[in-house]
Amino acid sequence: MADLPEMHKNVLSLIGFGKERATTSSYISKLTGLNDVDVRSIISELNTKYRILIGSGLTGFYYVTNEDERRECLLNLRGRAAKINYRADVMELSPLVNPENFIF
């Protein structure tokens, strides 16, 4: 982890171990000075580029510390991916919007 950028290390230091110790992105933002989008981007990069398992849920971000947490995160991610793919399919196959049809 010595090769991590300093801000990545700062974010990592604020994440709790296990789902019961999750940390919200707003808390991380407040302590690091980063905005919410940047916090989420760094966490995504920590997951994908650096292979650090960080899960997320309604209570925030946390280090994945057991197989139950891993399974829960995988189900969540795959469910979200399916919804995004469905939305992309609808976008691709639907007709364009005619502004004249939206006069209120």
CSV table of N, CA, C and O in Angstrom, one decimal:
chain,number,residue,atom,x,y,z
A,1,MET,N,0.8,-1.2,0.0
A,1,MET,CA,0.0,0.0,0.0
A,1,MET,C,0.8,1.3,0.0
A,1,MET,O,0.3,2.3,0.0
A,2,ALA,N,2.1,1.1,0.0
A,2,ALA,CA,3.0,2.2,0.0
A,2,ALA,C,2.9,3.0,-1.3
A,2,ALA,O,3.2,4.2,-1.3
A,3,ASP,N,2.5,2.4,-2.4
A,3,ASP,CA,2.4,3.0,-3.7
A,3,ASP,C,1.1,3.8,-3.9
A,3,ASP,O,0.9,4.4,-4.9
A,4,LEU,N,0.3,3.8,-2.9
A,4,LEU,CA,-1.0,4.6,-3.0
A,4,LEU,C,-0.8,6.1,-2.9
A,4,LEU,O,0.0,6.5,-2.2
A,5,PRO,N,-1.6,6.8,-3.7
A,5,PRO,CA,-1.5,8.3,-3.6
A,5,PRO,C,-1.9,8.7,-2.2
A,5,PRO,O,-2.7,8.0,-1.5
A,6,GLU,N,-1.4,9.8,-1.7
A,6,GLU,CA,-1.7,10.3,-0.3
A,6,GLU,C,-3.2,10.4,0.0
A,6,GLU,O,-3.6,10.0,1.0
A,7,MET,N,-4.0,10.9,-1.0
A,7,MET,CA,-5.4,11.1,-0.7
A,7,MET,C,-6.1,9.8,-0.6
A,7,MET,O,-7.0,9.6,0.2
A,8,HIS,N,-5.6,8.8,-1.4
A,8,HIS,CA,-6.2,7.4,-1.2
A,8,HIS,C,-5.9,6.9,0.2
A,8,HIS,O,-6.8,6.3,0.8
A,9,LYS,N,-4.7,7.1,0.7
A,9,LYS,CA,-4.4,6.7,2.0
A,9,LYS,C,-5.3,7.4,3.0
A,9,LYS,O,-5.7,6.7,4.0
A,10,ASN,N,-5.5,8.6,2.8
A,10,ASN,CA,-6.4,9.4,3.8
A,10,ASN,C,-7.8,8.8,3.8
A,10,ASN,O,-8.4,8.6,4.9
A,11,VAL,N,-8.3,8.5,2.6
A,11,VAL,CA,-9.7,7.9,2.5
A,11,VAL,C,-9.7,6.6,3.2
A,11,VAL,O,-10.6,6.3,4.0
A,12,LEU,N,-8.7,5.7,2.9
A,12,LEU,CA,-8.6,4.4,3.5
A,12,LEU,C,-8.6,4.4,5.0
A,12,LEU,O,-9.2,3.6,5.7
A,13,SER,N,-7.9,5.4,5.6
A,13,SER,CA,-7.7,5.5,7.0
A,13,SER,C,-9.1,5.8,7.7
A,13,SER,O,-9.2,5.6,8.9
A,14,LEU,N,-10.1,6.2,7.0
A,14,LEU,CA,-11.3,6.6,7.6
A,14,LEU,C,-12.4,5.5,7.4
A,14,LEU,O,-13.5,5.6,8.0
A,15,ILE,N,-12.1,4.5,6.7
A,15,ILE,CA,-13.1,3.4,6.4
A,15,ILE,C,-13.0,2.4,7.5
A,15,ILE,O,-11.9,2.0,8.0
A,16,GLY,N,-14.2,1.9,8.0
A,16,GLY,CA,-14.3,1.0,9.1
A,16,GLY,C,-14.1,-0.5,8.6
A,16,GLY,O,-14.4,-0.8,7.5
A,17,PHE,N,-13.7,-1.3,9.5
A,17,PHE,CA,-13.6,-2.7,9.2
A,17,PHE,C,-14.9,-3.5,9.5
A,17,PHE,O,-15.3,-3.5,10.6
A,18,GLY,N,-15.5,-4.0,8.5
A,18,GLY,CA,-16.8,-4.7,8.6
A,18,GLY,C,-18.0,-3.8,8.5
A,18,GLY,O,-17.9,-2.6,8.7
A,19,LYS,N,-19.1,-4.4,8.0
A,19,LYS,CA,-20.3,-3.6,7.8
A,19,LYS,C,-20.8,-2.9,9.0
A,19,LYS,O,-21.3,-1.8,8.8
A,20,GLU,N,-20.6,-3.4,10.2
A,20,GLU,CA,-21.1,-2.8,11.4
A,20,GLU,C,-20.3,-1.5,11.7
A,20,GLU,O,-20.7,-0.7,12.6
A,21,ARG,N,-19.2,-1.3,11.1
A,21,ARG,CA,-18.4,-0.1,11.3
A,21,ARG,C,-18.3,0.8,10.0
A,21,ARG,O,-17.2,1.4,9.8
A,22,ALA,N,-19.3,0.7,9.2
A,22,ALA,CA,-19.3,1.5,8.0
A,22,ALA,C,-19.1,3.0,8.2
A,22,ALA,O,-19.5,3.5,9.2
A,23,THR,N,-18.5,3.7,7.2
A,23,THR,CA,-18.3,5.1,7.3
A,23,THR,C,-19.0,5.8,6.1
A,23,THR,O,-18.8,5.3,4.9
A,24,THR,N,-19.7,6.8,6.3
A,24,THR,CA,-20.5,7.5,5.2
A,24,THR,C,-19.5,8.3,4.4
A,24,THR,O,-18.5,8.8,4.8
A,25,SER,N,-19.9,8.5,3.1
A,25,SER,CA,-19.1,9.3,2.2
A,25,SER,C,-19.1,10.8,2.7
A,25,SER,O,-18.1,11.5,2.5
A,26,SER,N,-20.2,11.2,3.3
A,26,SER,CA,-20.2,12.6,3.8
A,26,SER,C,-19.2,12.8,4.9
A,26,SER,O,-18.6,13.9,5.0
A,27,TYR,N,-19.1,11.8,5.8
A,27,TYR,CA,-18.1,11.9,6.9
A,27,TYR,C,-16.7,12.0,6.3
A,27,TYR,O,-15.8,12.8,6.7
A,28,ILE,N,-16.4,11.1,5.3
A,28,ILE,CA,-15.1,11.1,4.6
A,28,ILE,C,-14.9,12.4,3.9
A,28,ILE,O,-13.8,13.0,4.0
A,29,SER,N,-15.9,12.9,3.3
A,29,SER,CA,-15.8,14.2,2.6
A,29,SER,C,-15.4,15.3,3.6
A,29,SER,O,-14.5,16.2,3.3
A,30,LYS,N,-16.1,15.3,4.7
A,30,LYS,CA,-15.9,16.4,5.7
A,30,LYS,C,-14.5,16.4,6.2
A,30,LYS,O,-13.9,17.4,6.4
A,31,LEU,N,-13.9,15.2,6.5
A,31,LEU,CA,-12.6,15.1,7.0
A,31,LEU,C,-11.5,15.3,6.0
A,31,LEU,O,-10.4,15.6,6.4
A,32,THR,N,-11.7,15.0,4.8
A,32,THR,CA,-10.7,15.1,3.7
A,32,THR,C,-10.8,16.3,2.9
A,32,THR,O,-9.8,16.7,2.3
A,33,GLY,N,-11.9,17.0,2.9
A,33,GLY,CA,-12.1,18.2,2.1
A,33,GLY,C,-12.5,17.8,0.6
A,33,GLY,O,-12.6,18.7,-0.2
A,34,LEU,N,-12.6,16.5,0.4
A,34,LEU,CA,-13.0,16.1,-1.0
A,34,LEU,C,-14.6,16.2,-1.1
A,34,LEU,O,-15.3,16.1,-0.1
A,35,ASN,N,-15.0,16.4,-2.3
A,35,ASN,CA,-16.5,16.3,-2.5
A,35,ASN,C,-16.9,14.8,-2.6
A,35,ASN,O,-16.1,13.9,-2.8
A,36,ASP,N,-18.2,14.6,-2.5
A,36,ASP,CA,-18.8,13.2,-2.5
A,36,ASP,C,-18.4,12.4,-3.8
A,36,ASP,O,-18.1,11.3,-3.7
A,37,VAL,N,-18.4,13.1,-4.9
A,37,VAL,CA,-18.1,12.4,-6.2
A,37,VAL,C,-16.6,12.0,-6.2
A,37,VAL,O,-16.3,10.8,-6.6
A,38,ASP,N,-15.7,12.8,-5.7
A,38,ASP,CA,-14.3,12.4,-5.6
A,38,ASP,C,-14.1,11.3,-4.6
A,38,ASP,O,-13.3,10.4,-4.9
A,39,VAL,N,-14.8,11.3,-3.5
A,39,VAL,CA,-14.7,10.2,-2.5
A,39,VAL,C,-15.1,8.9,-3.1
A,39,VAL,O,-14.3,7.9,-3.1
A,40,ARG,N,-16.2,8.9,-3.8
A,40,ARG,CA,-16.7,7.7,-4.5
A,40,ARG,C,-15.8,7.2,-5.6
A,40,ARG,O,-15.5,6.0,-5.8
A,41,SER,N,-15.2,8.2,-6.3
A,41,SER,CA,-14.2,7.8,-7.4
A,41,SER,C,-13.0,7.2,-6.8
A,41,SER,O,-12.5,6.2,-7.3
A,42,ILE,N,-12.5,7.7,-5.7
A,42,ILE,CA,-11.3,7.1,-5.1
A,42,ILE,C,-11.6,5.7,-4.5
A,42,ILE,O,-10.8,4.8,-4.7
A,43,ILE,N,-12.7,5.6,-3.9
A,43,ILE,CA,-13.1,4.3,-3.4
A,43,ILE,C,-13.3,3.3,-4.5
A,43,ILE,O,-12.8,2.1,-4.4
A,44,SER,N,-13.8,3.7,-5.6
A,44,SER,CA,-13.9,2.8,-6.8
A,44,SER,C,-12.6,2.4,-7.3
A,44,SER,O,-12.3,1.2,-7.6
A,45,GLU,N,-11.7,3.3,-7.4
A,45,GLU,CA,-10.3,3.0,-7.8
A,45,GLU,C,-9.6,2.1,-6.8
A,45,GLU,O,-8.8,1.2,-7.2
A,46,LEU,N,-9.8,2.3,-5.5
A,46,LEU,CA,-9.2,1.4,-4.5
A,46,LEU,C,-9.7,0.0,-4.7
A,46,LEU,O,-8.9,-0.9,-4.6
A,47,ASN,N,-10.9,-0.1,-5.1
A,47,ASN,CA,-11.5,-1.5,-5.4
A,47,ASN,C,-10.9,-2.1,-6.6
A,47,ASN,O,-10.5,-3.2,-6.6
A,48,THR,N,-10.9,-1.3,-7.7
A,48,THR,CA,-10.6,-1.9,-9.0
A,48,THR,C,-9.1,-1.9,-9.3
A,48,THR,O,-8.6,-2.9,-9.8
A,49,LYS,N,-8.4,-0.8,-9.1
A,49,LYS,CA,-7.0,-0.7,-9.5
A,49,LYS,C,-6.1,-1.3,-8.4
A,49,LYS,O,-5.2,-2.0,-8.7
A,50,TYR,N,-6.5,-1.1,-7.1
A,50,TYR,CA,-5.6,-1.6,-6.1
A,50,TYR,C,-6.1,-2.9,-5.4
A,50,TYR,O,-5.5,-3.4,-4.5
A,51,ARG,N,-7.3,-3.3,-5.8
A,51,ARG,CA,-7.8,-4.6,-5.3
A,51,ARG,C,-8.1,-4.6,-3.8
A,51,ARG,O,-7.9,-5.7,-3.2
A,52,ILE,N,-8.4,-3.5,-3.3
A,52,ILE,CA,-8.8,-3.4,-1.8
A,52,ILE,C,-10.3,-3.6,-1.7
A,52,ILE,O,-11.0,-2.8,-2.3
A,53,LEU,N,-10.7,-4.6,-1.0
A,53,LEU,CA,-12.2,-4.9,-1.0
A,53,LEU,C,-12.9,-3.9,0.0
A,53,LEU,O,-12.7,-4.0,1.2
A,54,ILE,N,-13.6,-3.0,-0.6
A,54,ILE,CA,-14.4,-2.1,0.1
A,54,ILE,C,-15.8,-2.2,-0.3
A,54,ILE,O,-16.2,-2.1,-1.5
A,55,GLY,N,-16.7,-2.6,0.6
A,55,GLY,CA,-18.1,-2.7,0.4
A,55,GLY,C,-18.9,-1.5,0.7
A,55,GLY,O,-18.3,-0.5,1.3
A,56,SER,N,-20.1,-1.4,0.2
A,56,SER,CA,-20.9,-0.3,0.6
A,56,SER,C,-22.4,-0.7,0.8
A,56,SER,O,-22.8,-1.8,0.3
A,57,GLY,N,-23.0,0.0,1.6
A,57,GLY,CA,-24.4,-0.2,1.9
A,57,GLY,C,-25.1,1.0,2.4
A,57,GLY,O,-24.5,2.1,2.2
A,58,LEU,N,-26.3,0.9,2.9
A,58,LEU,CA,-27.0,2.1,3.4
A,58,LEU,C,-26.3,2.9,4.5
A,58,LEU,O,-26.5,4.1,4.6
A,59,THR,N,-25.4,2.2,5.2
A,59,THR,CA,-24.7,2.8,6.3
A,59,THR,C,-23.3,3.4,5.9
A,59,THR,O,-22.7,4.0,6.7
A,60,GLY,N,-22.9,3.2,4.7
A,60,GLY,CA,-21.6,3.7,4.2
A,60,GLY,C,-20.7,2.7,3.7
A,60,GLY,O,-21.1,1.6,3.2
A,61,PHE,N,-19.4,3.0,3.7
A,61,PHE,CA,-18.4,2.2,3.1
A,61,PHE,C,-17.6,1.4,4.2
A,61,PHE,O,-17.5,1.9,5.3
A,62,TYR,N,-17.2,0.2,3.9
A,62,TYR,CA,-16.5,-0.6,4.9
A,62,TYR,C,-15.5,-1.6,4.2
A,62,TYR,O,-15.8,-2.0,3.1
A,63,TYR,N,-14.5,-2.0,4.9
A,63,TYR,CA,-13.6,-3.1,4.4
A,63,TYR,C,-14.4,-4.4,4.5
A,63,TYR,O,-15.0,-4.7,5.6
A,64,VAL,N,-14.4,-5.2,3.5
A,64,VAL,CA,-15.1,-6.5,3.5
A,64,VAL,C,-14.2,-7.4,4.2
A,64,VAL,O,-13.1,-7.7,3.8
A,65,THR,N,-14.7,-8.0,5.4
A,65,THR,CA,-13.9,-8.8,6.2
A,65,THR,C,-14.3,-10.2,6.3
A,65,THR,O,-13.6,-11.0,7.0
A,66,ASN,N,-15.4,-10.6,5.7
A,66,ASN,CA,-15.8,-12.0,5.8
A,66,ASN,C,-16.6,-12.4,4.5
A,66,ASN,O,-17.0,-11.5,3.8
A,67,GLU,N,-16.9,-13.6,4.4
A,67,GLU,CA,-17.6,-14.1,3.1
A,67,GLU,C,-19.0,-13.6,3.1
A,67,GLU,O,-19.5,-13.4,2.0
A,68,ASP,N,-19.7,-13.5,4.2
A,68,ASP,CA,-21.1,-13.0,4.2
A,68,ASP,C,-21.1,-11.6,3.6
A,68,ASP,O,-22.0,-11.2,2.8
A,69,GLU,N,-20.2,-10.7,4.0
A,69,GLU,CA,-20.1,-9.4,3.5
A,69,GLU,C,-19.8,-9.4,2.0
A,69,GLU,O,-20.4,-8.6,1.3
A,70,ARG,N,-18.9,-10.2,1.6
A,70,ARG,CA,-18.5,-10.3,0.2
A,70,ARG,C,-19.7,-10.7,-0.6
A,70,ARG,O,-20.0,-10.1,-1.6
A,71,ARG,N,-20.5,-11.8,-0.2
A,71,ARG,CA,-21.7,-12.2,-0.9
A,71,ARG,C,-22.7,-11.1,-1.0
A,71,ARG,O,-23.3,-10.9,-2.1
A,72,GLU,N,-22.9,-10.4,0.1
A,72,GLU,CA,-23.9,-9.3,0.1
A,72,GLU,C,-23.5,-8.2,-0.9
A,72,GLU,O,-24.3,-7.7,-1.6
A,73,CYS,N,-22.2,-7.9,-0.9
A,73,CYS,CA,-21.7,-6.8,-1.8
A,73,CYS,C,-21.9,-7.3,-3.3
A,73,CYS,O,-22.3,-6.5,-4.1
A,74,LEU,N,-21.6,-8.5,-3.5
A,74,LEU,CA,-21.7,-9.1,-4.9
A,74,LEU,C,-23.1,-9.0,-5.4
A,74,LEU,O,-23.4,-8.7,-6.5
A,75,LEU,N,-24.1,-9.5,-4.5
A,75,LEU,CA,-25.5,-9.4,-4.9
A,75,LEU,C,-25.9,-8.0,-5.2
A,75,LEU,O,-26.7,-7.7,-6.1
A,76,ASN,N,-25.5,-7.1,-4.3
A,76,ASN,CA,-25.8,-5.7,-4.5
A,76,ASN,C,-25.3,-5.1,-5.8
A,76,ASN,O,-26.0,-4.5,-6.6
A,77,LEU,N,-24.0,-5.4,-6.1
A,77,LEU,CA,-23.4,-4.9,-7.3
A,77,LEU,C,-24.1,-5.5,-8.6
A,77,LEU,O,-24.3,-4.8,-9.6
A,78,ARG,N,-24.3,-6.8,-8.5
A,78,ARG,CA,-24.9,-7.5,-9.7
A,78,ARG,C,-26.3,-7.0,-9.9
A,78,ARG,O,-26.8,-6.8,-11.1
A,79,GLY,N,-27.1,-6.7,-8.9
A,79,GLY,CA,-28.4,-6.2,-9.0
A,79,GLY,C,-28.4,-4.8,-9.6
A,79,GLY,O,-29.2,-4.5,-10.5
A,80,ARG,N,-27.5,-4.0,-9.1
A,80,ARG,CA,-27.4,-2.6,-9.7
A,80,ARG,C,-27.0,-2.7,-11.2
A,80,ARG,O,-27.5,-1.9,-12.0
A,81,ALA,N,-26.1,-3.6,-11.5
A,81,ALA,CA,-25.6,-3.7,-12.9
A,81,ALA,C,-26.7,-4.1,-13.8
A,81,ALA,O,-26.9,-3.6,-14.9
A,82,ALA,N,-27.6,-5.1,-13.3
A,82,ALA,CA,-28.7,-5.5,-14.1
A,82,ALA,C,-29.7,-4.4,-14.4
A,82,ALA,O,-30.2,-4.2,-15.5
A,83,LYS,N,-29.9,-3.5,-13.4
A,83,LYS,CA,-30.8,-2.4,-13.6
A,83,LYS,C,-30.2,-1.4,-14.6
A,83,LYS,O,-31.0,-0.8,-15.4
A,84,ILE,N,-28.9,-1.2,-14.5
A,84,ILE,CA,-28.3,-0.2,-15.4
A,84,ILE,C,-28.3,-0.8,-16.8
A,84,ILE,O,-28.6,-0.1,-17.8
A,85,ASN,N,-28.1,-2.1,-17.0
A,85,ASN,CA,-28.1,-2.7,-18.3
A,85,ASN,C,-29.6,-2.6,-18.9
A,85,ASN,O,-29.7,-2.4,-20.1
A,86,TYR,N,-30.6,-2.9,-18.1
A,86,TYR,CA,-31.9,-2.8,-18.5
A,86,TYR,C,-32.3,-1.3,-19.0
A,86,TYR,O,-32.9,-1.1,-20.0
A,87,ARG,N,-31.8,-0.4,-18.2
A,87,ARG,CA,-32.1,1.0,-18.6
A,87,ARG,C,-31.3,1.4,-19.9
A,87,ARG,O,-31.9,2.1,-20.7
A,88,ALA,N,-30.1,0.8,-20.1
A,88,ALA,CA,-29.4,1.1,-21.3
A,88,ALA,C,-30.2,0.4,-22.5
A,88,ALA,O,-30.2,1.0,-23.6
A,89,ASP,N,-30.7,-0.7,-22.3
A,89,ASP,CA,-31.5,-1.4,-23.4
A,89,ASP,C,-32.7,-0.6,-23.7
A,89,ASP,O,-33.0,-0.4,-24.9
A,90,VAL,N,-33.4,0.0,-22.7
A,90,VAL,CA,-34.6,0.8,-23.0
A,90,VAL,C,-34.2,2.1,-23.8
A,90,VAL,O,-34.8,2.5,-24.7
A,91,MET,N,-33.1,2.7,-23.3
A,91,MET,CA,-32.5,3.9,-24.0
A,91,MET,C,-32.2,3.6,-25.5
A,91,MET,O,-32.6,4.4,-26.4
A,92,GLU,N,-31.6,2.5,-25.7
A,92,GLU,CA,-31.2,2.1,-27.1
A,92,GLU,C,-32.4,1.8,-28.0
A,92,GLU,O,-32.4,2.2,-29.2
A,93,LEU,N,-33.5,1.2,-27.4
A,93,LEU,CA,-34.6,0.7,-28.3
A,93,LEU,C,-35.8,1.7,-28.3
A,93,LEU,O,-36.7,1.5,-29.1
A,94,SER,N,-35.8,2.7,-27.5
A,94,SER,CA,-37.0,3.6,-27.4
A,94,SER,C,-36.8,4.7,-28.4
A,94,SER,O,-35.7,5.2,-28.8
A,95,PRO,N,-38.0,5.3,-28.9
A,95,PRO,CA,-37.9,6.4,-29.9
A,95,PRO,C,-37.4,7.6,-29.1
A,95,PRO,O,-37.6,7.8,-27.9
A,96,LEU,N,-36.9,8.6,-29.9
A,96,LEU,CA,-36.5,9.8,-29.4
A,96,LEU,C,-37.7,10.6,-28.9
A,96,LEU,O,-38.8,10.4,-29.4
A,97,VAL,N,-37.5,11.6,-28.0
A,97,VAL,CA,-38.5,12.4,-27.5
A,97,VAL,C,-38.9,13.5,-28.4
A,97,VAL,O,-38.0,14.2,-28.9
A,98,ASN,N,-40.2,13.7,-28.7
A,98,ASN,CA,-40.6,14.8,-29.4
A,98,ASN,C,-41.1,15.9,-28.4
A,98,ASN,O,-42.1,15.6,-27.7
A,99,PRO,N,-40.5,17.0,-28.4
A,99,PRO,CA,-40.9,18.1,-27.4
A,99,PRO,C,-42.4,18.5,-27.5
A,99,PRO,O,-43.0,18.8,-26.5
A,100,GLU,N,-43.0,18.3,-28.7
A,100,GLU,CA,-44.4,18.7,-28.9
A,100,GLU,C,-45.3,17.8,-28.1
A,100,GLU,O,-46.4,18.2,-27.7
A,101,ASN,N,-44.9,16.6,-27.7
A,101,ASN,CA,-45.7,15.7,-27.0
A,101,ASN,C,-45.6,16.0,-25.5
A,101,ASN,O,-46.3,15.3,-24.7
A,102,PHE,N,-44.8,16.9,-25.1
A,102,PHE,CA,-44.6,17.2,-23.6
A,102,PHE,C,-45.1,18.6,-23.3
A,102,PHE,O,-44.5,19.2,-22.4
A,103,ILE,N,-46.1,19.1,-23.9
A,103,ILE,CA,-46.6,20.4,-23.5
A,103,ILE,C,-47.6,20.2,-22.3
A,103,ILE,O,-48.6,19.4,-22.5
A,104,PHE,N,-47.4,20.8,-21.2
A,104,PHE,CA,-48.2,20.6,-20.0
A,104,PHE,C,-49.1,21.7,-19.8
A,104,PHE,O,-48.9,22.8,-20.0
